[in-house]
Amino acid sequence: MEPAGEAAREQQQQHEEQEDEEAAPESPRRPAAPPERLQRREAERLRGVERQRQEKEARAVKEERSEFFLAAFSREREAVEALLAAGPLEEAGARLQGLQRLLTESVRFLAPYEVRKGQEEVARLQGDLAARRRELQPKKKFAFRALKKEAAAGKEEPRPAEPARPAEPAPEAPQCGFSGLEAAELELGPAELLGRDVELRELRGCRVRLRGSPGALRVRGCRGCTVLCGPVASSVLVDECSGCLLAVACQQLRAHRTRDTRFYLRVTSRAVVEGCAGVSFAPYSWSYPGIEADFQSSGLDGSRNNWNLVDDFDWLATDRPSPNWSVIPEQERVSCWD
């Protein structure tokens, strides 16, 4: 009987141990941690998705702003053109200043070619405005002086002189300027400059004073020259110059292939440099008697000066400044011009 009882006790003990094992809670198993490389890849993927989303939204906003600008710019340009054709010119000048402000305030989200096209349109309209002002103001005086000279001559009939008239420069926009001179003191005054296109070409070591309001100014191939100019109604172009100093006020400045040149600038748009090196900028500070009237005649917006906003078309990095241009330190700026 004992063996049978002992067998029964062992069987009962095994049964109780089995029940205890089933009743005991299982120890939680920790999930295997993913490898660090997989975690990094997932984090990079999430960052990429977020970056793409932000870029898509930024592109949409930029395109929307660009479309709004193009439509608004086109409307204002047509309005200015209509006013230039029919007047009044005061309103045309005010609307043109508004057009320039619209372009300047929109530069940050426009493509470079849109900025260039807008600047060209504004410069063209400024030239048209200056031409219309010339037509309405000095043209009669020019004709009167011409008639007076003919009457004073008195010895010849007017008819024989007529064949030579087509060879005379048109009174509306005659070219003026200087070329091929060296170490010279050169100067033009308000009557000679009003609304005209001025060109300075191949000068060496010259000092040029332009007291008045030209329609446009072009400085080409000059070396070691100082150019002081009153308010320019449209654009200033500087090309292939070196070692020069220029004080100019204008709607637009473009400098190409120019080296080691200092600009004292007053400009209503953003200056543009291309193919340049060692150019530097400071605020326009030249003055002369009558400059306030010349500013008014030019139509420049006196409240705006973007002398230190420069677009370098050879430097596309947005996180680093261009090495091709700089700001002239205050202690190095010219304070006395004469």
CSV table of C-alpha atoms in Angstrom, one decimal, residues 2-314:
chain,number,residue,atom,x,y,z
A,2,GLU,CA,2.9,2.4,0.8
A,3,PRO,CA,4.3,2.4,-2.7
A,4,ALA,CA,0.9,3.2,-4.1
A,5,GLY,CA,0.4,6.0,-1.6
A,6,GLU,CA,3.8,7.5,-2.3
A,7,ALA,CA,3.2,7.4,-6.0
A,8,ALA,CA,-0.1,9.3,-5.4
A,9,ARG,CA,1.7,11.9,-3.3
A,10,GLU,CA,4.3,12.5,-6.0
A,11,GLN,CA,1.6,12.8,-8.6
A,12,GLN,CA,-0.3,15.3,-6.4
A,13,GLN,CA,2.9,17.4,-5.8
A,14,GLN,CA,3.6,17.6,-9.6
A,15,HIS,CA,0.0,18.7,-10.2
A,16,GLU,CA,0.3,21.5,-7.6
A,17,GLU,CA,3.6,22.7,-9.1
A,18,GLN,CA,2.1,22.8,-12.5
A,19,GLU,CA,-0.8,24.8,-11.2
A,20,ASP,CA,1.6,27.2,-9.4
A,21,GLU,CA,3.5,27.7,-12.7
A,22,GLU,CA,0.3,28.4,-14.6
A,23,ALA,CA,-0.9,30.9,-11.9
A,24,ALA,CA,2.4,32.8,-11.7
A,25,PRO,CA,2.5,35.9,-13.9
A,26,GLU,CA,4.9,35.8,-16.8
A,27,SER,CA,7.8,38.2,-16.5
A,28,PRO,CA,7.4,40.9,-19.1
A,29,ARG,CA,9.8,40.7,-22.1
A,30,ARG,CA,11.5,43.9,-23.2
A,31,PRO,CA,11.1,44.5,-26.8
A,32,ALA,CA,14.4,44.3,-28.6
A,33,ALA,CA,15.7,47.8,-29.2
A,34,PRO,CA,16.1,48.7,-32.9
A,35,PRO,CA,19.7,49.3,-34.0
A,36,GLU,CA,21.0,52.9,-33.8
A,37,ARG,CA,21.5,53.0,-37.5
A,38,LEU,CA,17.8,52.4,-38.2
A,39,GLN,CA,16.9,55.1,-35.7
A,40,ARG,CA,19.1,57.6,-37.5
A,41,ARG,CA,17.6,56.7,-40.9
A,42,GLU,CA,14.1,57.1,-39.6
A,43,ALA,CA,14.9,60.5,-38.1
A,44,GLU,CA,16.5,61.6,-41.3
A,45,ARG,CA,13.5,60.4,-43.3
A,46,LEU,CA,11.1,62.4,-41.0
A,47,ARG,CA,13.3,65.5,-41.3
A,48,GLY,CA,13.3,65.1,-45.1
A,49,VAL,CA,9.6,64.8,-45.2
A,50,GLU,CA,9.2,68.0,-43.1
A,51,ARG,CA,11.8,69.9,-45.2
A,52,GLN,CA,10.0,68.9,-48.4
A,53,ARG,CA,6.7,70.1,-46.9
A,54,GLN,CA,8.2,73.5,-45.9
A,55,GLU,CA,9.8,73.9,-49.3
A,56,LYS,CA,6.6,73.2,-51.1
A,57,GLU,CA,4.7,75.7,-49.0
A,58,ALA,CA,7.5,78.3,-49.5
A,59,ARG,CA,7.4,77.8,-53.3
A,60,ALA,CA,3.6,78.2,-53.3
A,61,VAL,CA,3.8,81.4,-51.3
A,62,LYS,CA,6.7,82.7,-53.5
A,63,GLU,CA,4.8,81.9,-56.7
A,64,GLU,CA,1.7,83.6,-55.4
A,65,ARG,CA,3.6,86.7,-54.5
A,66,SER,CA,5.4,86.7,-57.8
A,67,GLU,CA,2.1,86.5,-59.7
A,68,PHE,CA,0.7,89.3,-57.6
A,69,PHE,CA,3.8,91.5,-58.3
A,70,LEU,CA,3.7,90.9,-62.0
A,71,ALA,CA,0.0,91.8,-62.3
A,72,ALA,CA,0.4,94.9,-60.1
A,73,PHE,CA,3.6,96.0,-61.9
A,74,SER,CA,2.0,95.6,-65.3
A,75,ARG,CA,-1.0,97.7,-64.2
A,76,GLU,CA,1.2,100.5,-62.8
A,77,ARG,CA,3.5,100.5,-65.8
A,78,GLU,CA,0.5,100.9,-68.2
A,79,ALA,CA,-0.8,103.7,-66.0
A,80,VAL,CA,2.5,105.5,-66.1
A,81,GLU,CA,2.8,105.1,-69.9
A,82,ALA,CA,-0.7,106.5,-70.3
A,83,LEU,CA,0.2,109.5,-68.1
A,84,LEU,CA,3.4,110.1,-70.1
A,85,ALA,CA,1.4,110.2,-73.3
A,86,ALA,CA,-1.4,112.5,-72.0
A,87,GLY,CA,-0.2,114.0,-68.8
A,88,PRO,CA,0.0,115.4,-66.2
A,89,LEU,CA,3.7,114.6,-65.8
A,90,GLU,CA,3.6,115.3,-62.0
A,91,GLU,CA,1.2,112.4,-61.6
A,92,ALA,CA,3.3,110.3,-63.9
A,93,GLY,CA,6.4,111.0,-61.8
A,94,ALA,CA,4.5,110.1,-58.6
A,95,ARG,CA,3.2,106.8,-60.1
A,96,LEU,CA,6.6,106.0,-61.4
A,97,GLN,CA,8.1,106.4,-57.9
A,98,GLY,CA,5.4,104.0,-56.6
A,99,LEU,CA,6.3,101.5,-59.3
A,100,GLN,CA,10.0,101.7,-58.2
A,101,ARG,CA,8.9,101.1,-54.5
A,102,LEU,CA,6.9,98.1,-55.6
A,103,LEU,CA,9.9,96.6,-57.3
A,104,THR,CA,12.3,97.4,-54.5
A,105,GLU,CA,10.0,95.9,-51.8
A,106,SER,CA,9.4,92.7,-54.0
A,107,VAL,CA,13.1,91.9,-54.7
A,108,ARG,CA,13.4,89.4,-51.9
A,109,PHE,CA,11.0,86.9,-53.5
A,110,LEU,CA,11.6,87.6,-57.2
A,111,ALA,CA,13.8,85.6,-59.5
A,112,PRO,CA,17.0,87.5,-60.7
A,113,TYR,CA,15.7,87.8,-64.3
A,114,GLU,CA,12.4,89.3,-63.0
A,115,VAL,CA,14.4,91.9,-61.0
A,116,ARG,CA,16.5,92.7,-64.0
A,117,LYS,CA,13.4,93.1,-66.3
A,118,GLY,CA,11.7,95.3,-63.7
A,119,GLN,CA,14.7,97.5,-63.3
A,120,GLU,CA,15.0,97.9,-67.1
A,121,GLU,CA,11.3,98.8,-67.4
A,122,VAL,CA,11.6,101.4,-64.6
A,123,ALA,CA,14.8,102.9,-66.2
A,124,ARG,CA,13.0,103.0,-69.6
A,125,LEU,CA,10.1,104.9,-68.1
A,126,GLN,CA,12.4,107.3,-66.3
A,127,GLY,CA,14.1,108.1,-69.6
A,128,ASP,CA,10.6,108.6,-71.2
A,129,LEU,CA,9.6,110.9,-68.4
A,130,ALA,CA,12.8,113.0,-68.7
A,131,ALA,CA,12.3,113.2,-72.5
A,132,ARG,CA,8.7,114.4,-72.0
A,133,ARG,CA,9.9,117.1,-69.6
A,134,ARG,CA,12.5,118.3,-72.1
A,135,GLU,CA,9.8,118.5,-74.8
A,136,LEU,CA,7.6,120.7,-72.6
A,137,GLN,CA,10.2,122.9,-71.1
A,138,PRO,CA,13.4,123.8,-72.9
A,139,LYS,CA,12.4,123.0,-76.5
A,140,LYS,CA,10.7,126.4,-77.1
A,141,LYS,CA,13.8,128.2,-75.8
A,142,PHE,CA,16.0,126.3,-78.1
A,143,ALA,CA,13.8,127.1,-81.1
A,144,PHE,CA,13.7,130.8,-80.1
A,145,ARG,CA,17.5,131.0,-79.8
A,146,ALA,CA,17.9,129.3,-83.2
A,147,LEU,CA,15.5,131.8,-84.8
A,148,LYS,CA,17.3,134.7,-83.1
A,149,LYS,CA,20.6,133.6,-84.5
A,150,GLU,CA,19.2,133.3,-88.0
A,151,ALA,CA,17.8,136.8,-87.7
A,152,ALA,CA,21.0,138.2,-86.5
A,153,ALA,CA,23.0,136.7,-89.3
A,154,GLY,CA,20.8,138.5,-91.9
A,155,LYS,CA,23.2,138.1,-94.7
A,156,GLU,CA,21.9,134.7,-96.0
A,157,GLU,CA,18.5,133.5,-96.9
A,158,PRO,CA,17.3,130.7,-94.6
A,159,ARG,CA,16.7,128.2,-97.5
A,160,PRO,CA,20.4,127.5,-98.3
A,161,ALA,CA,21.0,126.5,-94.7
A,162,GLU,CA,18.2,124.0,-94.6
A,163,PRO,CA,20.1,121.0,-96.2
A,164,ALA,CA,22.5,121.1,-93.2
A,165,ARG,CA,19.7,120.9,-90.6
A,166,PRO,CA,19.3,117.1,-90.7
A,167,ALA,CA,22.9,116.7,-89.6
A,168,GLU,CA,22.3,118.7,-86.4
A,169,PRO,CA,21.8,116.7,-83.2
A,170,ALA,CA,18.2,116.3,-82.1
A,171,PRO,CA,17.5,118.9,-79.4
A,172,GLU,CA,15.4,116.4,-77.3
A,173,ALA,CA,18.2,114.0,-76.4
A,174,PRO,CA,21.7,115.0,-77.5
A,175,GLN,CA,24.6,113.0,-76.4
A,176,CYS,CA,27.3,114.7,-74.3
A,177,GLY,CA,30.3,113.8,-72.3
A,178,PHE,CA,34.1,113.3,-72.6
A,179,SER,CA,36.3,110.7,-74.2
A,180,GLY,CA,40.0,109.9,-74.5
A,181,LEU,CA,41.4,112.6,-72.1
A,182,GLU,CA,44.1,112.3,-69.5
A,183,ALA,CA,44.7,114.2,-66.2
A,184,ALA,CA,42.0,116.8,-67.0
A,185,GLU,CA,39.5,118.8,-64.9
A,186,LEU,CA,36.2,118.3,-66.7
A,187,GLU,CA,32.8,119.8,-65.9
A,188,LEU,CA,29.3,120.1,-67.3
A,189,GLY,CA,26.5,122.3,-65.8
A,190,PRO,CA,22.7,122.0,-65.5
A,191,ALA,CA,21.8,123.5,-68.9
A,192,GLU,CA,24.1,121.0,-70.6
A,193,LEU,CA,22.9,118.0,-68.6
A,194,LEU,CA,19.2,118.3,-68.2
A,195,GLY,CA,17.7,115.0,-69.3
A,196,ARG,CA,20.6,114.1,-71.6
A,197,ASP,CA,22.5,110.9,-71.8
A,198,VAL,CA,26.1,111.4,-70.7
A,199,GLU,CA,29.0,109.1,-71.6
A,200,LEU,CA,32.5,109.2,-70.1
A,201,ARG,CA,34.8,106.9,-72.1
A,202,GLU,CA,38.5,106.0,-71.9
A,203,LEU,CA,39.5,108.7,-69.4
A,204,ARG,CA,42.8,108.5,-67.5
A,205,GLY,CA,43.3,110.3,-64.1
A,206,CYS,CA,40.6,112.8,-64.8
A,207,ARG,CA,38.3,114.6,-62.3
A,208,VAL,CA,34.8,115.1,-63.7
A,209,ARG,CA,32.0,117.2,-62.1
A,210,LEU,CA,28.5,116.9,-63.5
A,211,ARG,CA,26.4,119.5,-61.8
A,212,GLY,CA,22.8,118.9,-63.0
A,213,SER,CA,20.3,116.1,-63.7
A,214,PRO,CA,21.3,113.8,-66.6
A,215,GLY,CA,18.8,111.3,-68.0
A,216,ALA,CA,21.4,108.5,-67.9
A,217,LEU,CA,25.1,108.1,-67.2
A,218,ARG,CA,27.6,105.6,-68.7
A,219,VAL,CA,31.2,105.3,-67.6
A,220,ARG,CA,33.3,103.0,-69.7
A,221,GLY,CA,36.9,102.0,-69.7
A,222,CYS,CA,38.1,104.7,-67.2
A,223,ARG,CA,41.1,104.4,-65.0
A,224,GLY,CA,42.0,106.3,-61.9
A,225,CYS,CA,39.2,108.9,-62.3
A,226,THR,CA,36.9,110.7,-59.9
A,227,VAL,CA,33.4,111.2,-61.2
A,228,LEU,CA,31.0,113.4,-59.2
A,229,CYS,CA,27.5,113.5,-60.6
A,230,GLY,CA,24.1,115.1,-59.6
A,231,PRO,CA,20.9,113.1,-59.6
A,232,VAL,CA,20.4,110.8,-62.6
A,233,ALA,CA,16.8,110.3,-63.7
A,234,SER,CA,17.3,106.7,-64.7
A,235,SER,CA,20.3,104.4,-64.7
A,236,VAL,CA,24.1,104.6,-64.2
A,237,LEU,CA,26.2,102.0,-66.0
A,238,VAL,CA,29.8,101.5,-65.1
A,239,ASP,CA,31.8,99.1,-67.3
A,240,GLU,CA,35.4,98.0,-67.4
A,241,CYS,CA,36.7,100.6,-65.0
A,242,SER,CA,39.4,100.4,-62.3
A,243,GLY,CA,40.8,102.5,-59.5
A,244,CYS,CA,37.9,105.0,-59.8
A,245,LEU,CA,35.8,106.9,-57.3
A,246,LEU,CA,32.2,107.7,-58.3
A,247,ALA,CA,29.5,109.7,-56.4
A,248,VAL,CA,26.2,109.1,-58.1
A,249,ALA,CA,22.5,109.3,-57.3
A,250,CYS,CA,20.2,107.3,-59.6
A,251,GLN,CA,17.3,104.9,-59.9
A,252,GLN,CA,19.5,102.0,-60.8
A,253,LEU,CA,23.3,101.2,-60.7
A,254,ARG,CA,24.8,98.5,-62.8
A,255,ALA,CA,28.6,97.7,-62.6
A,256,HIS,CA,30.2,95.2,-64.9
A,257,ARG,CA,33.8,94.0,-65.1
A,258,THR,CA,35.0,96.8,-62.7
A,259,ARG,CA,37.7,96.5,-60.1
A,260,ASP,CA,39.0,98.5,-57.1
A,261,THR,CA,36.4,101.2,-57.4
A,262,ARG,CA,34.5,103.1,-54.7
A,263,PHE,CA,30.9,104.1,-55.0
A,264,TYR,CA,29.3,106.9,-53.0
A,265,LEU,CA,25.7,106.0,-53.8
A,266,ARG,CA,22.2,107.0,-53.5
A,267,VAL,CA,19.9,104.6,-55.3
A,268,THR,CA,16.2,103.7,-55.1
A,269,SER,CA,16.5,100.1,-56.3
A,270,ARG,CA,19.2,97.5,-55.5
A,271,ALA,CA,22.6,98.0,-57.1
A,272,VAL,CA,23.8,95.2,-59.4
A,273,VAL,CA,27.4,94.1,-59.8
A,274,GLU,CA,28.6,91.4,-62.2
A,275,GLY,CA,32.2,90.4,-63.0
A,276,CYS,CA,33.5,92.8,-60.4
A,277,ALA,CA,36.1,92.6,-57.6
A,278,GLY,CA,37.2,95.0,-54.9
A,279,VAL,CA,34.3,97.4,-55.3
A,280,SER,CA,33.0,99.2,-52.2
A,281,PHE,CA,30.0,101.4,-51.2
A,282,ALA,CA,29.1,104.3,-49.0
A,283,PRO,CA,26.2,106.7,-48.8
A,284,TYR,CA,26.1,109.6,-51.4
A,285,SER,CA,27.5,112.7,-49.8
A,286,TRP,CA,28.5,115.1,-52.6
A,287,SER,CA,26.6,118.4,-52.8
A,288,TYR,CA,26.6,121.6,-54.7
A,289,PRO,CA,24.4,124.8,-55.0
A,290,GLY,CA,21.1,123.9,-56.7
A,291,ILE,CA,21.3,120.1,-56.1
A,292,GLU,CA,17.9,120.1,-54.3
A,293,ALA,CA,16.2,121.5,-57.5
A,294,ASP,CA,18.0,118.9,-59.6
A,295,PHE,CA,16.7,116.1,-57.3
A,296,GLN,CA,13.2,117.4,-57.8
A,297,SER,CA,13.7,117.6,-61.6
A,298,SER,CA,15.1,114.0,-61.7
A,299,GLY,CA,12.0,112.5,-60.0
A,300,LEU,CA,14.2,110.5,-57.6
A,301,ASP,CA,12.5,109.3,-54.4
A,302,GLY,CA,14.2,111.3,-51.7
A,303,SER,CA,13.0,109.0,-48.9
A,304,ARG,CA,14.7,105.9,-50.2
A,305,ASN,CA,18.4,105.0,-50.4
A,306,ASN,CA,19.5,101.4,-50.8
A,307,TRP,CA,23.2,102.2,-51.1
A,308,ASN,CA,24.2,99.0,-49.1
A,309,LEU,CA,21.8,96.6,-50.8
A,310,VAL,CA,23.9,95.0,-53.6
A,311,ASP,CA,23.1,92.0,-55.8
A,312,ASP,CA,26.2,90.2,-57.0
A,313,PHE,CA,25.1,88.0,-60.0
A,314,ASP,CA,28.4,86.0,-59.6
